[in-house]
Short mmCIF file of C-alpha atoms and ligand atoms in Angstrom, two decimals:
data_model
loop_
_atom_site.label_atom_id
_atom_site.label_comp_id
_atom_site.label_asym_id
_atom_site.label_seq_id
_atom_site.Cartn_x
_atom_site.Cartn_y
_atom_site.Cartn_z
CA UNK I 21 -10.76 -15.28 -26.52
CA UNK I 22 -7.18 -16.44 -26.12
CA UNK I 23 -7.21 -16.90 -22.37
CA UNK I 24 -3.48 -17.63 -22.31
CA UNK I 25 -2.96 -13.90 -22.60
CA UNK I 26 -3.99 -13.63 -18.95
CA UNK I 27 -2.14 -16.62 -17.64
CA UNK I 28 1.28 -15.26 -18.60
CA UNK I 29 3.55 -17.00 -16.19
CA UNK I 30 4.75 -14.48 -13.64
CA UNK I 31 6.47 -17.46 -12.03
CA UNK I 32 7.32 -20.78 -13.69
CA UNK I 33 9.49 -23.86 -13.38
CA UNK I 34 12.27 -24.15 -15.98
CA UNK I 35 12.76 -27.33 -18.03
CA UNK I 36 15.38 -28.60 -15.57
CA UNK I 37 12.60 -29.00 -13.01
CA UNK I 38 14.61 -27.10 -10.39
CA UNK I 39 15.24 -23.54 -11.59
CA UNK I 40 12.39 -21.08 -10.97
CA UNK I 41 11.73 -18.33 -13.51
CA UNK I 42 10.09 -15.00 -12.66
CA UNK I 43 9.26 -11.78 -14.48
CA UNK I 44 11.21 -8.99 -12.75
CA UNK I 45 8.44 -6.51 -11.99
CA UNK I 46 10.83 -3.84 -10.74
CA UNK I 47 11.86 -3.30 -14.39
CA UNK I 48 8.30 -2.89 -15.77
CA UNK I 49 6.97 -1.04 -17.66
CA UNK I 50 10.29 0.17 -19.02
CA UNK I 51 11.86 -3.24 -19.64
CA UNK I 52 10.68 -6.86 -19.71
CA UNK I 53 13.32 -8.95 -17.95
CA UNK I 54 13.06 -12.54 -16.77
CA UNK I 55 15.15 -13.67 -13.79
CA UNK I 56 16.15 -17.20 -12.74
CA UNK I 57 15.97 -18.21 -9.07
CA UNK I 58 18.30 -21.07 -8.11
CA UNK I 59 18.50 -20.81 -4.31
CA UNK I 60 16.61 -19.91 -1.14
CA UNK I 61 18.49 -16.62 -1.08
CA UNK I 62 17.33 -15.79 -4.61
CA UNK I 63 13.71 -16.38 -3.60
CA UNK I 64 14.10 -14.26 -0.45
CA UNK I 65 15.55 -11.38 -2.47
CA UNK I 66 12.88 -11.65 -5.15
CA UNK I 67 10.08 -11.27 -2.59
CA UNK I 68 11.74 -8.72 -0.29
CA UNK I 69 12.85 -6.44 -3.15
CA UNK I 70 9.50 -6.83 -4.97
CA UNK I 71 10.80 -8.43 -8.14
CA UNK I 72 7.61 -10.38 -7.54
CA UNK I 73 4.76 -8.81 -5.53
CA UNK I 74 1.06 -9.23 -5.01
CA UNK I 75 -0.26 -11.53 -2.29
CA UNK I 76 -1.03 -14.67 -4.34
CA UNK I 77 2.21 -14.39 -6.32
CA UNK I 78 4.23 -13.89 -3.14
CA UNK I 79 2.65 -17.09 -1.82
CA UNK I 80 3.53 -19.05 -4.96
CA UNK I 81 7.15 -17.81 -4.98
CA UNK I 82 7.39 -18.55 -1.26
CA UNK I 83 6.36 -22.14 -2.02
CA UNK I 84 9.01 -22.40 -4.73
CA UNK I 85 11.50 -20.83 -2.32
CA UNK I 86 10.91 -23.71 0.09
CA UNK I 87 11.45 -26.15 -2.80
CA UNK I 88 14.70 -24.44 -3.77
CA UNK I 89 15.85 -24.64 -0.14
CA UNK I 90 15.08 -28.36 0.12
CA UNK I 91 16.89 -29.05 -3.14
CA UNK I 92 19.98 -27.60 -1.43
CA UNK I 93 19.43 -29.30 1.93
CA UNK I 94 16.36 -31.48 2.73
CA UNK I 95 16.95 -31.52 6.49
CA UNK I 96 14.47 -30.60 9.23
CA UNK I 97 16.75 -27.68 10.09
CA UNK I 98 16.46 -26.32 6.54
CA UNK I 99 12.66 -26.55 6.64
CA UNK I 100 12.71 -24.34 9.74
CA UNK I 101 15.36 -21.99 8.35
CA UNK I 102 13.64 -21.60 4.98
CA UNK I 103 10.27 -21.03 6.64
CA UNK I 104 11.64 -18.29 8.91
CA UNK I 105 13.70 -16.54 6.20
CA UNK I 106 10.90 -16.52 3.64
CA UNK I 107 8.28 -15.55 6.23
CA UNK I 108 10.42 -12.57 7.26
CA UNK I 109 10.60 -11.13 3.73
CA UNK I 110 7.21 -9.33 3.83
CA UNK I 111 4.86 -9.39 6.85
CA UNK I 112 1.47 -8.31 5.50
CA UNK I 113 0.31 -10.59 2.67
CA UNK I 114 -1.10 -13.64 4.45
CA UNK I 115 -0.69 -15.82 1.36
CA UNK I 116 3.01 -16.18 2.14
CA UNK I 117 2.32 -17.70 5.57
CA UNK I 118 -0.48 -19.80 4.09
CA UNK I 119 1.87 -21.26 1.46
CA UNK I 120 4.76 -21.83 3.86
CA UNK I 121 2.46 -23.54 6.38
CA UNK I 122 1.13 -25.73 3.57
CA UNK I 123 4.60 -26.73 2.32
CA UNK I 124 5.95 -27.40 5.81
CA UNK I 125 2.94 -29.58 6.66
CA UNK I 126 3.39 -31.61 3.49
CA UNK I 127 7.15 -32.14 3.44
CA UNK I 128 8.03 -32.48 7.14
CA UNK I 129 6.56 -36.01 7.44
CA UNK I 130 8.42 -37.22 4.33
CA UNK I 131 11.83 -38.88 4.17
CA UNK I 132 14.51 -36.33 3.30
CA UNK I 133 15.09 -37.87 -0.14
CA UNK I 134 11.48 -37.18 -1.15
CA UNK I 135 11.13 -33.65 0.18
CA UNK I 136 12.44 -31.52 -2.70
CA UNK I 137 10.34 -33.25 -5.37
CA UNK I 138 7.25 -33.02 -3.17
CA UNK I 139 7.86 -29.33 -2.53
CA UNK I 140 8.25 -28.53 -6.23
CA UNK I 141 5.11 -30.52 -7.03
CA UNK I 142 3.11 -28.69 -4.35
CA UNK I 143 4.41 -25.29 -5.45
CA UNK I 144 3.23 -26.09 -8.96
CA UNK I 145 -0.18 -27.16 -7.62
CA UNK I 146 -0.50 -23.91 -5.65
CA UNK I 147 0.40 -21.97 -8.80
CA UNK I 148 -2.08 -23.82 -10.99
CA UNK I 149 -4.80 -23.53 -8.33
CA UNK I 150 -4.23 -19.78 -8.16
CA UNK I 151 -4.90 -19.43 -11.90
CA UNK I 152 -8.12 -21.44 -11.61
CA UNK I 153 -9.31 -19.58 -8.52
CA UNK I 154 -8.71 -16.19 -10.11
CA UNK I 155 -10.57 -17.24 -13.24
CA UNK I 156 -13.56 -18.01 -10.98
CA UNK I 157 -13.18 -14.67 -9.20
CA UNK I 158 -13.25 -13.08 -12.65
CA UNK I 159 -16.58 -14.70 -13.48
CA UNK I 160 -18.12 -13.46 -10.23
CA UNK I 161 -16.74 -9.96 -10.79
CA UNK I 162 -17.89 -10.06 -14.43
CA UNK I 163 -21.48 -10.57 -13.26
CA UNK I 164 -21.25 -7.43 -11.10
CA UNK I 165 -19.85 -5.38 -13.98
CA UNK I 166 -22.51 -6.77 -16.35
CA UNK I 167 -25.24 -5.87 -13.84
CA UNK I 168 -23.83 -2.36 -13.58
CA UNK I 169 -23.87 -2.07 -17.37
CA UNK I 170 -27.55 -3.04 -17.40
CA UNK I 171 -28.26 -0.59 -14.56
CA UNK I 172 -26.90 2.29 -16.64
CA UNK I 173 -29.04 1.17 -19.55
CA UNK I 174 -26.13 -0.11 -21.60
CA UNK I 175 -25.71 3.59 -22.44
CA UNK I 176 -21.96 4.01 -21.95
CA UNK I 177 -18.88 2.20 -20.67
CA UNK I 178 -18.87 1.07 -17.04
CA UNK I 179 -16.46 3.35 -15.16
CA UNK I 180 -14.32 1.33 -12.74
CA UNK I 181 -11.67 2.67 -10.38
CA UNK I 182 -8.88 0.41 -9.15
CA UNK I 183 -5.94 0.95 -6.81
CA UNK I 184 -2.44 -0.51 -7.00
CA UNK I 185 -2.08 -3.66 -9.11
CA UNK I 186 -4.27 -6.72 -8.60
CA UNK I 187 -4.00 -8.02 -12.14
CA UNK I 188 -2.20 -11.06 -13.50
CA UNK I 189 1.09 -9.49 -12.39
CA UNK I 190 -0.03 -9.81 -8.76
CA UNK I 191 -0.87 -13.49 -9.16
CA UNK I 192 0.13 -16.54 -11.16
CA UNK I 193 -2.60 -15.75 -13.67
CA UNK I 194 -5.70 -13.64 -14.38
CA UNK I 195 -5.34 -11.43 -11.29
CA UNK I 196 -8.09 -10.81 -8.78
CA UNK I 197 -9.52 -7.27 -9.06
CA UNK I 198 -8.74 -7.07 -12.77
CA UNK I 199 -9.92 -10.55 -13.82
CA UNK I 200 -13.55 -9.47 -14.21
CA UNK I 201 -12.47 -6.39 -16.16
CA UNK I 202 -10.52 -8.54 -18.62
CA UNK I 203 -13.56 -10.81 -19.08
CA UNK I 204 -16.01 -7.90 -19.51
CA UNK I 205 -13.78 -6.28 -22.12
CA UNK I 206 -13.28 -9.56 -23.96
CA UNK I 207 -17.04 -10.23 -23.95
CA UNK I 208 -17.92 -6.85 -25.41
CA UNK I 209 -19.10 -5.01 -22.32
CA UNK I 210 -17.50 -1.55 -22.63
CA UNK I 211 -15.48 -0.58 -19.58
CA UNK I 212 -13.14 2.30 -18.76
CA UNK I 213 -10.71 1.95 -15.88
CA UNK I 214 -9.43 4.78 -13.70
CA UNK I 215 -5.98 3.58 -12.70
CA UNK I 216 -4.66 5.05 -9.45
CA UNK I 217 -0.94 5.58 -9.97
CA UNK I 218 -0.46 4.28 -6.41
CA UNK I 219 2.55 6.04 -5.00
CA UNK I 220 5.20 5.44 -3.85
CA UNK I 221 5.94 2.24 -5.84
CA UNK I 222 3.46 3.23 -8.56
CA UNK I 223 2.12 -0.28 -9.13
CA UNK I 224 -0.91 1.29 -10.80
CA UNK I 225 0.95 3.55 -13.21
CA UNK I 226 3.70 1.00 -13.88
CA UNK I 227 1.88 -2.34 -13.70
CA UNK I 228 -1.90 -1.95 -13.99
CA UNK I 229 -1.56 0.48 -16.89
CA UNK I 230 0.83 -2.01 -18.53
CA UNK I 231 -1.78 -4.76 -18.13
CA UNK I 232 -4.54 -2.50 -19.49
CA UNK I 233 -2.42 -1.80 -22.58
CA UNK I 234 -1.61 -5.53 -22.84
CA UNK I 235 -5.32 -6.41 -22.84
CA UNK I 236 -6.46 -3.37 -24.85
CA UNK I 237 -8.73 -2.09 -22.07
CA UNK I 238 -9.53 1.67 -22.20
CA UNK I 239 -8.03 3.32 -19.13
CA UNK I 240 -6.75 6.57 -17.68
CA UNK I 241 -3.97 6.87 -15.12
CA UNK I 242 -4.80 9.34 -12.33
CA UNK I 243 -3.03 10.78 -9.33
CA UNK I 244 -3.94 8.93 -6.16
CA UNK I 245 -5.74 11.99 -4.82
CA UNK I 246 -8.05 12.35 -7.84
CA UNK I 247 -10.34 9.41 -7.12
CA UNK I 248 -12.49 11.18 -4.53
CA UNK I 249 -13.15 14.08 -6.89
CA UNK I 250 -14.15 11.69 -9.70
CA UNK I 251 -16.54 9.83 -7.41
CA UNK I 252 -18.01 13.11 -6.14
CA UNK I 253 -18.82 14.09 -9.74
CA UNK I 254 -20.40 10.81 -10.78
CA UNK I 255 -17.47 9.61 -12.89
CA UNK I 256 -17.07 6.24 -11.10
CA UNK I 257 -19.69 3.46 -11.22
CA UNK I 258 -17.80 1.06 -8.98
CA UNK I 259 -14.43 0.44 -7.34
CA UNK I 260 -12.72 -2.98 -7.48
CA UNK I 261 -9.45 -3.53 -5.63
CA UNK I 262 -7.37 -6.47 -4.47
CA UNK I 263 -6.22 -7.30 -0.95
CA UNK I 264 -3.27 -8.77 0.89
CA UNK I 265 -5.17 -10.02 3.91
CA UNK I 266 -8.83 -10.13 4.95
CA UNK I 267 -9.49 -10.62 8.67
CA UNK I 268 -12.18 -12.97 9.95
CA UNK I 269 -14.38 -9.94 10.63
CA UNK I 270 -14.17 -8.78 6.99
CA UNK I 271 -11.68 -5.94 7.50
CA UNK I 272 -9.55 -5.58 4.35
CA UNK I 273 -5.82 -4.88 4.26
CA UNK I 274 -4.58 -3.52 0.96
CA UNK I 275 -2.10 -1.09 -0.55
CA UNK I 276 -1.78 2.24 1.25
CA UNK I 277 -4.49 4.61 0.06
CA UNK I 278 -7.21 1.98 -0.28
CA UNK I 279 -8.90 3.13 2.93
CA UNK I 280 -9.13 6.69 1.60
CA UNK I 281 -10.77 5.43 -1.61
CA UNK I 282 -13.25 3.40 0.42
CA UNK I 283 -14.14 6.48 2.48
CA UNK I 284 -14.73 8.52 -0.68
CA UNK I 285 -16.79 5.70 -2.21
CA UNK I 286 -18.91 5.40 0.93
CA UNK I 287 -19.47 9.15 1.04
CA UNK I 288 -20.62 9.17 -2.59
CA UNK I 289 -22.63 5.95 -2.68
CA UNK I 290 -20.18 4.21 -5.03
CA UNK I 291 -20.06 0.40 -4.62
CA UNK I 292 -16.64 -0.66 -3.29
CA UNK I 293 -15.67 -4.28 -4.01
CA UNK I 294 -12.64 -6.25 -2.92
CA UNK I 295 -11.54 -9.34 -4.86
CA UNK I 296 -9.67 -12.16 -3.16
CA UNK I 297 -8.92 -15.90 -3.26
CA UNK I 298 -9.48 -18.02 -0.15
CA UNK I 299 -5.78 -18.11 0.90
CA UNK I 300 -6.02 -14.35 1.49
CA UNK I 301 -8.45 -14.83 4.38
CA UNK I 302 -6.76 -14.85 7.78
CA UNK I 303 -9.20 -16.69 10.04
CA UNK I 304 -6.88 -16.16 13.01
CA UNK I 305 -7.34 -12.37 13.08
CA UNK I 306 -10.61 -11.22 14.61
CA UNK I 307 -10.09 -7.48 14.08
CA UNK I 308 -8.15 -6.42 11.01
CA UNK I 309 -7.85 -2.72 11.78
CA UNK I 310 -6.33 -3.56 15.15
CA UNK I 311 -4.24 -6.60 14.40
CA UNK I 312 -3.05 -6.91 10.79
CA UNK I 313 0.70 -6.10 10.69
CA UNK I 314 1.50 -3.21 8.34
CA UNK I 315 4.80 -3.41 6.47
CA UNK I 316 7.00 -0.32 6.78
CA UNK I 317 9.19 -0.11 3.68
CA UNK I 318 12.26 2.01 3.00
CA UNK I 319 11.79 5.78 2.83
CA UNK I 320 13.81 5.75 -0.40
CA UNK I 321 10.74 4.32 -2.12
CA UNK I 322 9.10 7.70 -1.41
CA UNK I 323 12.10 9.91 -2.18
CA UNK I 324 13.38 8.13 -5.30
CA UNK I 325 11.39 7.56 -8.53
CA UNK I 326 12.33 5.36 -11.52
CA UNK I 327 11.67 6.77 -14.98
CA UNK I 328 12.74 7.00 -18.58
CA UNK I 329 15.22 9.68 -19.57
CA UNK I 330 14.93 11.76 -22.73
CA UNK I 331 17.69 9.64 -24.29
CA UNK I 332 15.59 6.50 -23.66
CA UNK I 333 17.61 5.26 -20.71
CA UNK I 334 16.14 4.27 -17.39
CA UNK I 335 17.20 6.07 -14.20
CA UNK I 336 16.30 6.40 -10.55
CA UNK I 337 15.92 10.07 -9.62
CA UNK I 338 15.75 11.59 -6.14
CA UNK I 339 12.63 13.76 -6.01
CA UNK I 340 12.64 14.55 -2.29
CA UNK I 341 15.86 15.69 -0.66
CA UNK I 342 16.92 16.50 2.88
CA UNK I 343 13.59 15.68 4.50
CA UNK I 344 12.59 12.54 6.38
CA UNK I 345 9.98 10.34 4.68
CA UNK I 346 7.71 7.59 6.01
CA UNK I 347 6.46 4.63 3.98
CA UNK I 348 3.69 2.45 5.50
CA UNK I 349 2.95 0.10 2.60
CA UNK I 350 -0.64 -0.91 3.49
CA UNK I 351 -3.74 0.24 5.33
CA UNK I 352 -6.84 -1.53 6.61
CA UNK I 353 -10.37 -0.71 5.44
CA UNK I 354 -13.11 -1.64 7.92
CA UNK I 355 -15.56 -4.13 6.47
CA UNK I 356 -18.42 -1.63 6.97
CA UNK I 357 -16.98 0.41 4.07
CA UNK I 358 -16.85 -2.59 1.71
CA UNK I 359 -19.88 -3.37 -0.47
CA UNK I 360 -18.84 -6.96 -1.07
CA UNK I 361 -15.99 -9.45 -1.12
CA UNK I 362 -15.63 -11.15 -4.53
CA UNK I 363 -14.21 -14.64 -4.08
CA UNK I 364 -13.94 -17.80 -6.17
CA UNK I 365 -17.08 -19.06 -4.42
CA UNK I 366 -19.21 -15.97 -4.93
CA UNK I 367 -19.78 -12.52 -3.44
CA UNK I 368 -20.37 -12.01 0.27
CA UNK I 369 -20.64 -9.22 2.81
CA UNK I 370 -17.35 -8.08 4.33
CA UNK I 371 -18.29 -9.51 7.71
CA UNK I 372 -17.71 -12.57 9.86
CA UNK I 373 -21.15 -13.88 8.87
CA UNK I 374 -20.51 -13.25 5.20
CA UNK I 375 -17.18 -15.10 5.23
CA UNK I 376 -18.49 -18.00 7.32
CA UNK I 377 -21.39 -18.34 4.89
CA UNK I 378 -19.03 -18.84 1.94
CA UNK I 379 -16.40 -20.88 3.79
CA UNK I 380 -18.15 -22.77 6.62
CA UNK I 381 -15.59 -25.54 6.67
CA UNK I 382 -12.61 -23.20 6.94
CA UNK I 383 -14.14 -20.99 9.59
CA UNK I 384 -14.88 -24.06 11.69
CA UNK I 385 -11.38 -25.47 11.22
CA UNK I 386 -9.59 -22.44 12.70
C1 LIG H 1 -3.91 -9.66 -5.61
S1 LIG H 1 -2.93 -9.06 -4.33
C2 LIG H 1 -2.54 -7.47 -4.94
C3 LIG H 1 -2.15 -6.55 -3.83
O1 LIG H 1 -0.75 -6.63 -3.52
C4 LIG H 1 -0.20 -5.33 -3.65
O2 LIG H 1 0.81 -5.07 -2.73
P1 LIG H 1 2.35 -5.16 -3.21
O3 LIG H 1 2.43 -4.63 -4.62
O4 LIG H 1 3.08 -4.29 -2.19
O5 LIG H 1 2.74 -6.61 -3.09
C5 LIG H 1 -1.38 -4.42 -3.43
O6 LIG H 1 -1.74 -4.31 -2.08
C6 LIG H 1 -2.41 -5.13 -4.25
O7 LIG H 1 -3.74 -4.77 -4.02
#
């Protein structure tokens, strides 16, 4: 298998060693457009306006954003300014804070002349580590899919439901929730993926479906409200989703609508898995439902939809007029509704004990 297909750079460093390249995900699936980031402001805009999105990818671009800032001005004041401006772009995905904390800790002790190079080098390390971690998550998820295939007597494809986009577009490579699906398909285990469209930004319909077509994985896009019905009628063998922050008690924050899928899965005895790399764990939050900050995005994301016109052009169309709209971008699923957390180290219960068992050194350090 040509694994490079799944490590398409969603973020990369240009040959000049300073300019940062990204795939503009606001244009997918209608157009494939690369954008060059050359300043702190460019990185801020890219994250805030979701040209890049997905917790691990936001973390990697945040790291490059710090490097871009220090290339402009390597002062202590710029470290603080860049940290605050990048941190403020999106409040929920913990990977952004994790990356900014990491960069600040590494560059602050250095002489100003060494800071930019060190920041670029660390941003590259974070990016490369993300690809490796997600590949490991994929292997652990693959084993769950393979076991499910055996459990159904290898009689038909494994039916997997996913929400939003947690594929390679949400990371630097491989993805989290989708990594195991890519591996199962490539290794000849038949799978079919129910792709929640995931309103209002439609990351499922626009991005996950694009990845499924890219990888040749059989899939069907469904309205967000269809998943419960499919589970009720035995059409789903397992759910696998990504996450933007997992609290120390195992509560899972993910795209709005995830909690409703978890409730339907629990009610119908469908295993509900969440895939995540270690930077997505927030050891400082004891109760995710209570304490994870939920991003409120613009109501226009609900009232305006991007699509292709009959003449082939792309346009944003207002589909809701003259009424107020609300747009909480995430919700939190209690760990009791999660069958297991799939990490690079293995699968554990969505609980404080489960997480401490996989990451004893990190739990102790916080
Ligand atoms: C692997 S993290 C993917 C995660 O991020 C998405 O949020 P957004 O598209 O708003 O950045 C969504 O919650 C996905 O599950």
